[in-house]
mmCIF file of C-alpha atoms and ligand atoms in Angstrom:
data_model
loop_
_atom_site.group_PDB
_atom_site.id
_atom_site.type_symbol
_atom_site.label_atom_id
_atom_site.label_comp_id
_atom_site.label_asym_id
_atom_site.label_seq_id
_atom_site.Cartn_x
_atom_site.Cartn_y
_atom_site.Cartn_z
ATOM 1 C CA UNK A 1 15.618 -33.814 56.602
ATOM 2 C CA UNK A 2 14.788 -33.386 52.908
ATOM 3 C CA UNK A 3 15.465 -29.977 51.336
ATOM 4 C CA UNK A 4 12.613 -27.564 51.008
ATOM 5 C CA UNK A 5 12.889 -27.420 47.214
ATOM 6 C CA UNK A 6 10.551 -25.295 45.141
ATOM 7 C CA UNK A 7 10.396 -24.945 41.383
ATOM 8 C CA UNK A 8 11.564 -21.559 40.089
ATOM 9 C CA UNK A 9 8.879 -18.966 39.340
ATOM 10 C CA UNK A 10 9.736 -19.400 35.677
ATOM 11 C CA UNK A 11 9.021 -23.121 35.816
ATOM 12 C CA UNK A 12 5.861 -22.636 37.835
ATOM 13 C CA UNK A 13 4.439 -20.486 35.045
ATOM 14 C CA UNK A 14 4.428 -23.442 32.655
ATOM 15 C CA UNK A 15 1.153 -25.305 32.154
ATOM 16 C CA UNK A 16 1.219 -29.128 32.376
ATOM 17 C CA UNK A 17 2.519 -30.779 29.208
ATOM 18 C CA UNK A 18 -0.609 -32.232 27.610
ATOM 19 C CA UNK A 19 1.211 -35.188 26.077
ATOM 20 C CA UNK A 20 2.386 -36.220 29.551
ATOM 21 C CA UNK A 21 -1.234 -36.195 30.737
ATOM 22 C CA UNK A 22 -2.318 -38.388 27.819
ATOM 23 C CA UNK A 23 0.677 -40.685 28.445
ATOM 24 C CA UNK A 24 -0.547 -41.195 32.037
ATOM 25 C CA UNK A 25 -4.049 -42.111 30.866
ATOM 26 C CA UNK A 26 -2.537 -44.477 28.271
ATOM 27 C CA UNK A 27 -0.437 -46.212 30.915
ATOM 28 C CA UNK A 28 -3.504 -46.685 33.095
ATOM 29 C CA UNK A 29 -5.596 -48.068 30.239
ATOM 30 C CA UNK A 30 -2.837 -50.462 29.188
ATOM 31 C CA UNK A 31 -2.662 -51.765 32.747
ATOM 32 C CA UNK A 32 -6.407 -52.361 32.576
ATOM 33 C CA UNK A 33 -5.733 -54.500 29.505
ATOM 34 C CA UNK A 34 -7.240 -52.146 26.888
ATOM 35 C CA UNK A 35 -5.745 -52.724 23.397
ATOM 36 C CA UNK A 36 -4.660 -49.197 22.460
ATOM 37 C CA UNK A 37 -4.470 -47.904 18.900
ATOM 38 C CA UNK A 38 -1.994 -45.049 19.333
ATOM 39 C CA UNK A 39 -2.580 -42.138 16.996
ATOM 40 C CA UNK A 40 -1.624 -39.378 19.382
ATOM 41 C CA UNK A 41 2.078 -38.544 19.389
ATOM 42 C CA UNK A 42 3.786 -37.532 16.130
ATOM 43 C CA UNK A 43 6.350 -40.283 16.404
ATOM 44 C CA UNK A 44 6.679 -42.411 13.249
ATOM 45 C CA UNK A 45 6.131 -46.152 13.702
ATOM 46 C CA UNK A 46 8.113 -46.762 10.488
ATOM 47 C CA UNK A 47 11.819 -47.508 11.090
ATOM 48 C CA UNK A 48 14.717 -45.301 10.042
ATOM 49 C CA UNK A 49 15.860 -46.291 6.504
ATOM 50 C CA UNK A 50 18.298 -49.216 6.535
ATOM 51 C CA UNK A 51 20.886 -47.207 4.646
ATOM 52 C CA UNK A 52 21.131 -44.778 7.589
ATOM 53 C CA UNK A 53 21.109 -47.522 10.235
ATOM 54 C CA UNK A 54 23.877 -49.374 8.364
ATOM 55 C CA UNK A 55 25.903 -46.161 8.154
ATOM 56 C CA UNK A 56 25.534 -45.728 11.917
ATOM 57 C CA UNK A 57 26.817 -49.244 12.579
ATOM 58 C CA UNK A 58 29.830 -48.391 10.469
ATOM 59 C CA UNK A 59 30.447 -44.912 11.920
ATOM 60 C CA UNK A 60 30.021 -45.963 15.540
ATOM 61 C CA UNK A 61 33.015 -48.280 15.156
ATOM 62 C CA UNK A 62 35.381 -45.455 14.201
ATOM 63 C CA UNK A 63 37.244 -44.072 17.232
ATOM 64 C CA UNK A 64 37.467 -40.620 15.602
ATOM 65 C CA UNK A 65 33.718 -40.368 16.199
ATOM 66 C CA UNK A 66 34.021 -40.819 19.998
ATOM 67 C CA UNK A 67 35.251 -37.303 20.803
ATOM 68 C CA UNK A 68 33.327 -34.182 21.650
ATOM 69 C CA UNK A 69 31.727 -33.281 18.348
ATOM 70 C CA UNK A 70 32.661 -30.068 16.538
ATOM 71 C CA UNK A 71 30.647 -27.346 18.223
ATOM 72 C CA UNK A 72 28.628 -26.167 15.234
ATOM 73 C CA UNK A 73 28.335 -29.569 13.580
ATOM 74 C CA UNK A 74 30.794 -31.807 11.765
ATOM 75 C CA UNK A 75 31.977 -30.105 8.549
ATOM 76 C CA UNK A 76 30.824 -33.027 6.363
ATOM 77 C CA UNK A 77 27.361 -32.951 8.001
ATOM 78 C CA UNK A 78 27.027 -29.194 7.443
ATOM 79 C CA UNK A 79 28.210 -29.643 3.854
ATOM 80 C CA UNK A 80 25.589 -32.365 3.250
ATOM 81 C CA UNK A 81 22.834 -30.078 4.585
ATOM 82 C CA UNK A 82 24.065 -27.198 2.389
ATOM 83 C CA UNK A 83 23.996 -29.456 -0.661
ATOM 84 C CA UNK A 84 20.525 -30.701 0.247
ATOM 85 C CA UNK A 85 19.178 -27.146 0.563
ATOM 86 C CA UNK A 86 20.696 -26.337 -2.829
ATOM 87 C CA UNK A 87 19.199 -29.412 -4.514
ATOM 88 C CA UNK A 88 15.884 -29.313 -2.719
ATOM 89 C CA UNK A 89 15.153 -25.576 -2.387
ATOM 90 C CA UNK A 90 17.761 -23.937 -4.641
ATOM 91 C CA UNK A 91 19.067 -22.012 -1.625
ATOM 92 C CA UNK A 92 22.805 -21.314 -1.307
ATOM 93 C CA UNK A 93 24.234 -21.565 2.202
ATOM 94 C CA UNK A 94 27.817 -21.451 3.470
ATOM 95 C CA UNK A 95 28.176 -24.596 5.602
ATOM 96 C CA UNK A 96 30.726 -23.060 7.956
ATOM 97 C CA UNK A 97 28.683 -20.016 8.943
ATOM 98 C CA UNK A 98 25.044 -20.363 7.870
ATOM 99 C CA UNK A 99 24.130 -23.791 9.263
ATOM 100 C CA UNK A 100 24.301 -25.190 12.784
ATOM 101 C CA UNK A 101 23.435 -28.683 14.010
ATOM 102 C CA UNK A 102 20.733 -29.041 16.673
ATOM 103 C CA UNK A 103 19.861 -31.791 19.127
ATOM 104 C CA UNK A 104 16.501 -31.886 17.381
ATOM 105 C CA UNK A 105 14.425 -28.943 16.186
ATOM 106 C CA UNK A 106 12.869 -28.555 19.648
ATOM 107 C CA UNK A 107 16.164 -27.508 21.202
ATOM 108 C CA UNK A 108 16.769 -24.928 18.463
ATOM 109 C CA UNK A 109 13.290 -23.407 18.824
ATOM 110 C CA UNK A 110 13.898 -22.724 22.513
ATOM 111 C CA UNK A 111 17.482 -21.536 22.144
ATOM 112 C CA UNK A 112 16.869 -19.187 19.243
ATOM 113 C CA UNK A 113 14.294 -17.363 21.370
ATOM 114 C CA UNK A 114 16.735 -17.277 24.258
ATOM 115 C CA UNK A 115 19.342 -15.778 21.945
ATOM 116 C CA UNK A 116 17.184 -12.962 20.571
ATOM 117 C CA UNK A 117 14.404 -12.076 23.022
ATOM 118 C CA UNK A 118 14.686 -10.265 26.368
ATOM 119 C CA UNK A 119 12.356 -10.880 29.315
ATOM 120 C CA UNK A 120 9.152 -8.897 28.838
ATOM 121 C CA UNK A 121 9.443 -8.732 25.052
ATOM 122 C CA UNK A 122 6.759 -10.289 22.892
ATOM 123 C CA UNK A 123 6.860 -13.435 20.777
ATOM 124 C CA UNK A 124 4.103 -13.917 18.185
ATOM 125 C CA UNK A 125 2.763 -17.438 18.404
ATOM 126 C CA UNK A 126 0.301 -19.222 16.142
ATOM 127 C CA UNK A 127 -2.434 -21.091 17.978
ATOM 128 C CA UNK A 128 -3.100 -24.008 17.728
ATOM 129 C CA UNK A 129 0.555 -24.935 17.491
ATOM 130 C CA UNK A 130 3.402 -27.112 18.710
ATOM 131 C CA UNK A 131 3.303 -26.295 22.466
ATOM 132 C CA UNK A 132 7.051 -25.624 22.683
ATOM 133 C CA UNK A 133 6.656 -22.201 20.962
ATOM 134 C CA UNK A 134 4.547 -20.812 23.774
ATOM 135 C CA UNK A 135 6.008 -22.744 26.695
ATOM 136 C CA UNK A 136 9.674 -23.646 26.289
ATOM 137 C CA UNK A 137 10.583 -20.854 23.894
ATOM 138 C CA UNK A 138 8.480 -18.010 25.294
ATOM 139 C CA UNK A 139 7.344 -18.429 28.910
ATOM 140 C CA UNK A 140 10.475 -20.266 30.038
ATOM 141 C CA UNK A 141 12.586 -17.494 28.510
ATOM 142 C CA UNK A 142 10.623 -14.815 30.395
ATOM 143 C CA UNK A 143 9.069 -13.490 27.184
ATOM 144 C CA UNK A 144 5.394 -12.664 26.650
ATOM 145 C CA UNK A 145 3.330 -14.728 24.207
ATOM 146 C CA UNK A 146 0.929 -12.983 21.828
ATOM 147 C CA UNK A 147 -1.475 -15.485 20.337
ATOM 148 C CA UNK A 148 -2.193 -15.392 16.590
ATOM 149 C CA UNK A 149 -5.313 -17.529 16.005
ATOM 150 C CA UNK A 150 -5.155 -20.015 13.139
ATOM 151 C CA UNK A 151 -8.719 -20.319 11.920
ATOM 152 C CA UNK A 152 -10.154 -22.749 9.443
ATOM 153 C CA UNK A 153 -11.890 -19.940 7.521
ATOM 154 C CA UNK A 154 -8.446 -18.399 6.980
ATOM 155 C CA UNK A 155 -6.940 -21.752 5.862
ATOM 156 C CA UNK A 156 -5.084 -21.864 9.180
ATOM 157 C CA UNK A 157 -2.878 -18.859 8.364
ATOM 158 C CA UNK A 158 -2.530 -16.061 10.951
ATOM 159 C CA UNK A 159 -4.136 -12.684 10.274
ATOM 160 C CA UNK A 160 -1.191 -10.307 10.607
ATOM 161 C CA UNK A 161 -3.411 -7.232 10.054
ATOM 162 C CA UNK A 162 -5.162 -8.018 13.313
ATOM 163 C CA UNK A 163 -2.107 -7.654 15.550
ATOM 164 C CA UNK A 164 -2.349 -4.388 17.543
ATOM 165 C CA UNK A 165 0.412 -1.874 16.791
ATOM 166 C CA UNK A 166 1.489 -1.656 20.470
ATOM 167 C CA UNK A 167 2.081 -5.436 20.378
ATOM 168 C CA UNK A 168 3.988 -5.217 17.109
ATOM 169 C CA UNK A 169 6.286 -2.582 18.652
ATOM 170 C CA UNK A 170 7.210 -4.955 21.490
ATOM 171 C CA UNK A 171 7.528 -8.037 19.258
ATOM 172 C CA UNK A 172 10.945 -9.521 18.604
ATOM 173 C CA UNK A 173 10.193 -12.891 17.109
ATOM 174 C CA UNK A 174 7.421 -14.791 15.329
ATOM 175 C CA UNK A 175 7.060 -18.545 14.969
ATOM 176 C CA UNK A 176 5.624 -19.926 11.750
ATOM 177 C CA UNK A 177 5.285 -23.618 10.934
ATOM 178 C CA UNK A 178 4.126 -24.962 7.549
ATOM 179 C CA UNK A 179 3.397 -27.725 6.697
ATOM 180 C CA UNK A 180 1.600 -27.211 9.959
ATOM 181 C CA UNK A 181 1.320 -29.269 13.091
ATOM 182 C CA UNK A 182 -1.446 -29.844 14.157
ATOM 183 C CA UNK A 183 -3.702 -28.637 11.307
ATOM 184 C CA UNK A 184 -1.897 -30.203 8.328
ATOM 185 C CA UNK A 185 -2.275 -26.828 6.557
ATOM 186 C CA UNK A 186 0.243 -25.611 3.999
ATOM 187 C CA UNK A 187 1.477 -22.077 3.371
ATOM 188 C CA UNK A 188 0.732 -19.986 0.292
ATOM 189 C CA UNK A 189 3.448 -17.997 -1.504
ATOM 190 C CA UNK A 190 1.263 -14.922 -1.063
ATOM 191 C CA UNK A 191 1.191 -15.325 2.709
ATOM 192 C CA UNK A 192 4.883 -16.137 2.950
ATOM 193 C CA UNK A 193 5.675 -12.899 1.070
ATOM 194 C CA UNK A 194 3.238 -10.959 3.246
ATOM 195 C CA UNK A 195 4.730 -12.409 6.442
ATOM 196 C CA UNK A 196 8.325 -11.650 5.483
ATOM 197 C CA UNK A 197 7.395 -8.075 4.488
ATOM 198 C CA UNK A 198 5.558 -7.609 7.788
ATOM 199 C CA UNK A 199 8.518 -9.001 9.742
ATOM 200 C CA UNK A 200 11.084 -6.944 7.803
ATOM 201 C CA UNK A 201 9.073 -3.732 8.254
ATOM 202 C CA UNK A 202 8.813 -4.316 11.999
ATOM 203 C CA UNK A 203 12.226 -5.801 12.719
ATOM 204 C CA UNK A 204 10.767 -9.135 13.844
ATOM 205 C CA UNK A 205 12.748 -12.343 13.360
ATOM 206 C CA UNK A 206 10.697 -15.155 11.832
ATOM 207 C CA UNK A 207 11.602 -18.606 13.088
ATOM 208 C CA UNK A 208 10.299 -20.823 10.302
ATOM 209 C CA UNK A 209 9.866 -24.304 11.730
ATOM 210 C CA UNK A 210 9.951 -26.658 8.744
ATOM 211 C CA UNK A 211 10.352 -30.261 9.988
ATOM 212 C CA UNK A 212 7.512 -31.470 7.741
ATOM 213 C CA UNK A 213 9.034 -30.050 4.535
ATOM 214 C CA UNK A 214 9.143 -33.564 3.046
ATOM 215 C CA UNK A 215 5.870 -34.796 4.525
ATOM 216 C CA UNK A 216 3.760 -33.765 1.565
ATOM 217 C CA UNK A 217 1.221 -35.598 -0.573
ATOM 218 C CA UNK A 218 0.254 -35.619 -4.221
ATOM 219 C CA UNK A 219 2.146 -32.967 -6.188
ATOM 220 C CA UNK A 220 2.512 -30.481 -3.380
ATOM 221 C CA UNK A 221 6.106 -29.350 -2.733
ATOM 222 C CA UNK A 222 6.679 -27.382 0.486
ATOM 223 C CA UNK A 223 8.880 -24.282 0.325
ATOM 224 C CA UNK A 224 11.687 -23.055 2.571
ATOM 225 C CA UNK A 225 11.399 -19.483 3.843
ATOM 226 C CA UNK A 226 14.999 -19.052 2.668
ATOM 227 C CA UNK A 227 13.771 -19.211 -0.936
ATOM 228 C CA UNK A 228 12.054 -15.888 -0.252
ATOM 229 C CA UNK A 229 14.437 -14.056 2.060
ATOM 230 C CA UNK A 230 17.739 -14.357 3.874
ATOM 231 C CA UNK A 231 16.592 -12.173 6.778
ATOM 232 C CA UNK A 232 15.060 -14.982 8.820
ATOM 233 C CA UNK A 233 15.916 -18.377 10.258
ATOM 234 C CA UNK A 234 14.691 -21.819 9.297
ATOM 235 C CA UNK A 235 14.716 -24.866 11.538
ATOM 236 C CA UNK A 236 14.536 -28.363 10.129
ATOM 237 C CA UNK A 237 15.145 -31.856 11.425
ATOM 238 C CA UNK A 238 15.845 -35.463 10.510
ATOM 239 C CA UNK A 239 13.136 -36.593 12.959
ATOM 240 C CA UNK A 240 10.313 -36.840 10.457
ATOM 241 C CA UNK A 241 12.129 -36.859 7.109
ATOM 242 C CA UNK A 242 13.999 -40.067 7.928
ATOM 243 C CA UNK A 243 11.920 -41.391 10.869
ATOM 244 C CA UNK A 244 14.704 -40.478 13.278
ATOM 245 C CA UNK A 245 12.820 -38.927 16.206
ATOM 246 C CA UNK A 246 14.834 -40.858 18.779
ATOM 247 C CA UNK A 247 18.205 -40.040 17.256
ATOM 248 C CA UNK A 248 17.890 -36.331 18.113
ATOM 249 C CA UNK A 249 19.306 -34.518 15.144
ATOM 250 C CA UNK A 250 18.181 -31.283 13.524
ATOM 251 C CA UNK A 251 19.672 -28.084 12.167
ATOM 252 C CA UNK A 252 19.091 -24.342 11.791
ATOM 253 C CA UNK A 253 19.866 -22.293 8.712
ATOM 254 C CA UNK A 254 20.181 -18.583 8.055
ATOM 255 C CA UNK A 255 22.504 -15.619 7.784
ATOM 256 C CA UNK A 256 25.785 -15.807 9.705
ATOM 257 C CA UNK A 257 24.680 -13.057 12.099
ATOM 258 C CA UNK A 258 21.478 -14.965 13.001
ATOM 259 C CA UNK A 259 23.143 -18.363 13.359
ATOM 260 C CA UNK A 260 25.810 -16.630 15.470
ATOM 261 C CA UNK A 261 23.389 -16.034 18.362
ATOM 262 C CA UNK A 262 22.373 -19.662 18.406
ATOM 263 C CA UNK A 263 26.022 -20.724 18.270
ATOM 264 C CA UNK A 264 26.925 -18.520 21.230
ATOM 265 C CA UNK A 265 24.066 -19.854 23.379
ATOM 266 C CA UNK A 266 24.691 -23.484 22.498
ATOM 267 C CA UNK A 267 28.394 -23.198 23.306
ATOM 268 C CA UNK A 268 27.352 -22.746 26.949
ATOM 269 C CA UNK A 269 24.632 -25.385 27.054
ATOM 270 C CA UNK A 270 25.452 -28.434 24.964
ATOM 271 C CA UNK A 271 28.216 -29.905 22.897
ATOM 272 C CA UNK A 272 26.327 -30.902 19.806
ATOM 273 C CA UNK A 273 25.061 -34.085 18.212
ATOM 274 C CA UNK A 274 27.231 -37.239 18.516
ATOM 275 C CA UNK A 275 29.473 -37.361 15.429
ATOM 276 C CA UNK A 276 28.421 -40.884 14.428
ATOM 277 C CA UNK A 277 24.785 -39.772 14.299
ATOM 278 C CA UNK A 278 25.644 -36.780 12.114
ATOM 279 C CA UNK A 279 27.639 -38.999 9.771
ATOM 280 C CA UNK A 280 24.829 -41.551 9.493
ATOM 281 C CA UNK A 281 22.314 -38.798 8.673
ATOM 282 C CA UNK A 282 24.538 -37.554 5.832
ATOM 283 C CA UNK A 283 23.723 -40.743 3.934
ATOM 284 C CA UNK A 284 20.027 -39.891 3.957
ATOM 285 C CA UNK A 285 20.518 -36.409 2.501
ATOM 286 C CA UNK A 286 22.874 -37.752 -0.156
ATOM 287 C CA UNK A 287 19.963 -39.756 -1.564
ATOM 288 C CA UNK A 288 18.415 -36.536 -2.898
ATOM 289 C CA UNK A 289 19.344 -36.128 -6.575
ATOM 290 C CA UNK A 290 16.772 -33.407 -7.317
ATOM 291 C CA UNK A 291 13.902 -31.644 -5.493
ATOM 292 C CA UNK A 292 11.753 -34.785 -5.660
ATOM 293 C CA UNK A 293 11.802 -37.174 -2.733
ATOM 294 C CA UNK A 294 14.178 -40.115 -3.080
ATOM 295 C CA UNK A 295 12.735 -43.625 -2.542
ATOM 296 C CA UNK A 296 13.805 -43.740 1.134
ATOM 297 C CA UNK A 297 11.465 -40.796 1.780
ATOM 298 C CA UNK A 298 8.825 -41.417 -0.897
ATOM 299 C CA UNK A 299 8.235 -44.995 0.272
ATOM 300 C CA UNK A 300 7.353 -43.664 3.728
ATOM 301 C CA UNK A 301 5.094 -41.004 2.271
ATOM 302 C CA UNK A 302 3.277 -43.620 0.182
ATOM 303 C CA UNK A 303 2.508 -45.484 3.402
ATOM 304 C CA UNK A 304 1.221 -42.325 5.108
ATOM 305 C CA UNK A 305 -0.853 -41.412 2.062
ATOM 306 C CA UNK A 306 -2.588 -44.766 2.115
ATOM 307 C CA UNK A 307 -3.228 -44.443 5.847
ATOM 308 C CA UNK A 308 -4.512 -40.879 5.380
ATOM 309 C CA UNK A 309 -6.980 -42.049 2.741
ATOM 310 C CA UNK A 310 -8.183 -45.026 4.798
ATOM 311 C CA UNK A 311 -8.655 -42.855 7.896
ATOM 312 C CA UNK A 312 -10.324 -39.878 6.220
ATOM 313 C CA UNK A 313 -12.545 -41.952 3.903
ATOM 314 C CA UNK A 314 -13.406 -44.212 6.844
ATOM 315 C CA UNK A 315 -14.338 -41.314 9.132
ATOM 316 C CA UNK A 316 -16.460 -39.721 6.428
ATOM 317 C CA UNK A 317 -18.230 -43.030 5.851
ATOM 318 C CA UNK A 318 -19.284 -43.241 9.503
ATOM 319 C CA UNK A 319 -20.498 -39.630 9.444
ATOM 320 C CA UNK A 320 -17.463 -37.818 10.902
ATOM 321 C CA UNK A 321 -16.830 -35.126 8.279
ATOM 322 C CA UNK A 322 -13.085 -34.865 7.718
ATOM 323 C CA UNK A 323 -10.812 -33.489 5.016
ATOM 324 C CA UNK A 324 -7.574 -34.872 3.624
ATOM 325 C CA UNK A 325 -4.505 -32.813 4.494
ATOM 326 C CA UNK A 326 -2.029 -31.937 1.736
ATOM 327 C CA UNK A 327 0.893 -32.434 4.100
ATOM 328 C CA UNK A 328 2.161 -33.708 7.486
ATOM 329 C CA UNK A 329 1.099 -37.033 8.953
ATOM 330 C CA UNK A 330 -1.722 -35.488 10.970
ATOM 331 C CA UNK A 331 -5.445 -35.420 10.330
ATOM 332 C CA UNK A 332 -7.072 -32.428 12.023
ATOM 333 C CA UNK A 333 -10.798 -32.681 12.240
ATOM 334 C CA UNK A 334 -13.714 -31.049 14.087
ATOM 335 C CA UNK A 335 -14.520 -32.976 17.222
ATOM 336 C CA UNK A 336 -18.047 -34.431 17.254
ATOM 337 C CA UNK A 337 -18.362 -32.877 20.731
ATOM 338 C CA UNK A 338 -17.179 -29.345 21.535
ATOM 339 C CA UNK A 339 -14.951 -30.343 24.477
ATOM 340 C CA UNK A 340 -12.008 -32.034 22.774
ATOM 341 C CA UNK A 341 -10.439 -33.344 25.998
ATOM 342 C CA UNK A 342 -13.686 -35.026 27.028
ATOM 343 C CA UNK A 343 -14.199 -36.511 23.576
ATOM 344 C CA UNK A 344 -10.645 -37.789 23.316
ATOM 345 C CA UNK A 345 -11.086 -39.436 26.730
ATOM 346 C CA UNK A 346 -14.150 -41.222 25.300
ATOM 347 C CA UNK A 347 -11.955 -42.335 22.411
ATOM 348 C CA UNK A 348 -9.304 -43.644 24.807
ATOM 349 C CA UNK A 349 -12.020 -45.614 26.606
ATOM 350 C CA UNK A 350 -12.547 -47.546 23.354
ATOM 351 C CA UNK A 351 -8.791 -47.817 22.861
ATOM 352 C CA UNK A 352 -8.320 -45.113 20.230
ATOM 353 C CA UNK A 353 -5.696 -42.624 21.363
ATOM 354 C CA UNK A 354 -5.722 -39.193 19.700
ATOM 355 C CA UNK A 355 -4.694 -35.728 20.849
ATOM 356 C CA UNK A 356 -7.414 -33.271 21.890
ATOM 357 C CA UNK A 357 -7.138 -29.982 19.989
ATOM 358 C CA UNK A 358 -7.048 -28.006 23.243
ATOM 359 C CA UNK A 359 -3.571 -29.475 23.821
ATOM 360 C CA UNK A 360 -2.319 -27.186 21.056
ATOM 361 C CA UNK A 361 -3.891 -24.046 22.504
ATOM 362 C CA UNK A 362 -7.316 -22.522 22.950
ATOM 363 C CA UNK A 363 -7.921 -22.105 19.212
ATOM 364 C CA UNK A 364 -7.442 -25.847 18.894
ATOM 365 C CA UNK A 365 -10.478 -26.469 21.067
ATOM 366 C CA UNK A 366 -13.250 -28.282 19.222
ATOM 367 C CA UNK A 367 -10.789 -30.314 17.137
ATOM 368 C CA UNK A 368 -9.152 -33.733 17.395
ATOM 369 C CA UNK A 369 -5.749 -34.603 15.918
ATOM 370 C CA UNK A 370 -5.047 -38.083 14.595
ATOM 371 C CA UNK A 371 -1.406 -38.989 13.886
ATOM 372 C CA UNK A 372 -1.041 -41.535 11.069
ATOM 373 C CA UNK A 373 1.237 -43.699 13.185
ATOM 374 C CA UNK A 374 -0.616 -47.021 12.994
ATOM 375 C CA UNK A 375 -0.831 -49.476 10.080
ATOM 376 C CA UNK A 376 -3.897 -49.670 7.851
ATOM 377 C CA UNK A 377 -5.548 -52.646 9.612
ATOM 378 C CA UNK A 378 -5.292 -50.851 12.974
ATOM 379 C CA UNK A 379 -6.762 -47.674 11.462
ATOM 380 C CA UNK A 380 -9.658 -49.728 10.101
ATOM 381 C CA UNK A 381 -10.105 -51.235 13.563
ATOM 382 C CA UNK A 382 -10.101 -47.696 15.049
ATOM 383 C CA UNK A 383 -12.852 -46.634 12.647
ATOM 384 C CA UNK A 384 -15.082 -49.561 13.528
ATOM 385 C CA UNK A 385 -14.583 -48.829 17.241
ATOM 386 C CA UNK A 386 -15.373 -45.114 16.734
ATOM 387 C CA UNK A 387 -18.511 -46.007 14.721
ATOM 388 C CA UNK A 388 -19.999 -47.548 17.851
ATOM 389 C CA UNK A 389 -19.800 -44.337 19.899
ATOM 390 C CA UNK A 390 -20.634 -41.694 17.283
HETATM 391 C C1 PLP B 1 6.140 -28.413 14.476
HETATM 392 C C2 PLP B 1 7.195 -29.191 15.141
HETATM 393 N N1 PLP B 1 8.380 -28.632 15.375
HETATM 394 C C3 PLP B 1 9.369 -29.311 15.985
HETATM 395 C C4 PLP B 1 9.189 -30.607 16.390
HETATM 396 C C5 PLP B 1 10.305 -31.326 17.107
HETATM 397 O O1 PLP B 1 11.164 -31.919 16.226
HETATM 398 P P1 PLP B 1 12.495 -32.620 16.736
HETATM 399 O O2 PLP B 1 12.184 -34.059 16.931
HETATM 400 O O3 PLP B 1 13.463 -32.381 15.629
HETATM 401 O O4 PLP B 1 12.910 -31.945 18.005
HETATM 402 C C6 PLP B 1 7.970 -31.229 16.183
HETATM 403 C C7 PLP B 1 7.761 -32.613 16.644
HETATM 404 O O5 PLP B 1 6.718 -33.175 16.613
HETATM 405 C C8 PLP B 1 6.951 -30.507 15.535
HETATM 406 O O6 PLP B 1 5.762 -31.053 15.299
#
């Protein structure tokens, strides 16, 4: 007789993962023979730079890299990150106490909440946003989400003055993410100062999720929150910077006392990133000679910029009013129909896969997110397909 297994109450509280739903529809359509242009998941189609792949081939052959990795991260990896933050953001960090390796940013976002928030306490969550803030980090940890709407009229920044004082009193942590997924918005220095003052005054830890720090266009340079304050924690990742989503490597940075909580949690859950992966990633960071992107990053951004221009200009030409983002590899645009799920299903029917805004929360409804993860000719093909149904 099979066991009568039931998911825990905690797990039952989670909504379905929207990307899984889209993946199911994609699988079905592929089976039906539809040629899919995939612009839904934020997973770069461009390979990891050769320099990093070559370093991996080298490192994976060294038996010293086969052991359990050092719990916090290999010292040379932590040192490379510290040097990168100095060169890139002019932030000084002690590698041995103020940086910890993560199995991708996602893991750190969930564990930092687990380290600092008790069941029933509030986490302030922007909406629309990366679904892990509300689900994995908040609901799964027994915390209570408080939604901060990101509205276009407020350049997709939350309105901190609108948070009720009884919520502020119960709040322990706030997620912020700029350059922003899904809106492509960037932060202003004024807002970053305002947010850190608000958080300091109310004893709220900001988790500044910064994996798109290098995904910027034109002359825009994205900041680190650590340039403004050492009271909060930043999370970053190699996933987007070096097209390494599948390698699973990220890191968190902040004061020793803040990193300490993450270190204590992770000691009981995982054993870190394989050493050969850490050592391969070092090579990428060592390419930075100043705050400007080195060719291994800039070349990728040039490709995304071209794709962004082709997509946005193309959409505008066929009457779908869309603006160019200053950062990220997402184009966030008002859906021609108010129900974003329904409209994105119509797009899948013609083989154009996007993510409906509702997948990022209720304030994402009415929008569609395109990821710039297809080459120019495929984007042009997508535009001519969309033209037929607009
Ligand atoms: C805002 C944001 N944070 C974190 C992540 C996850 O990054 P990682 O691959 O390092 O876990 C993503 C991935 O798309 C993201 O968009």
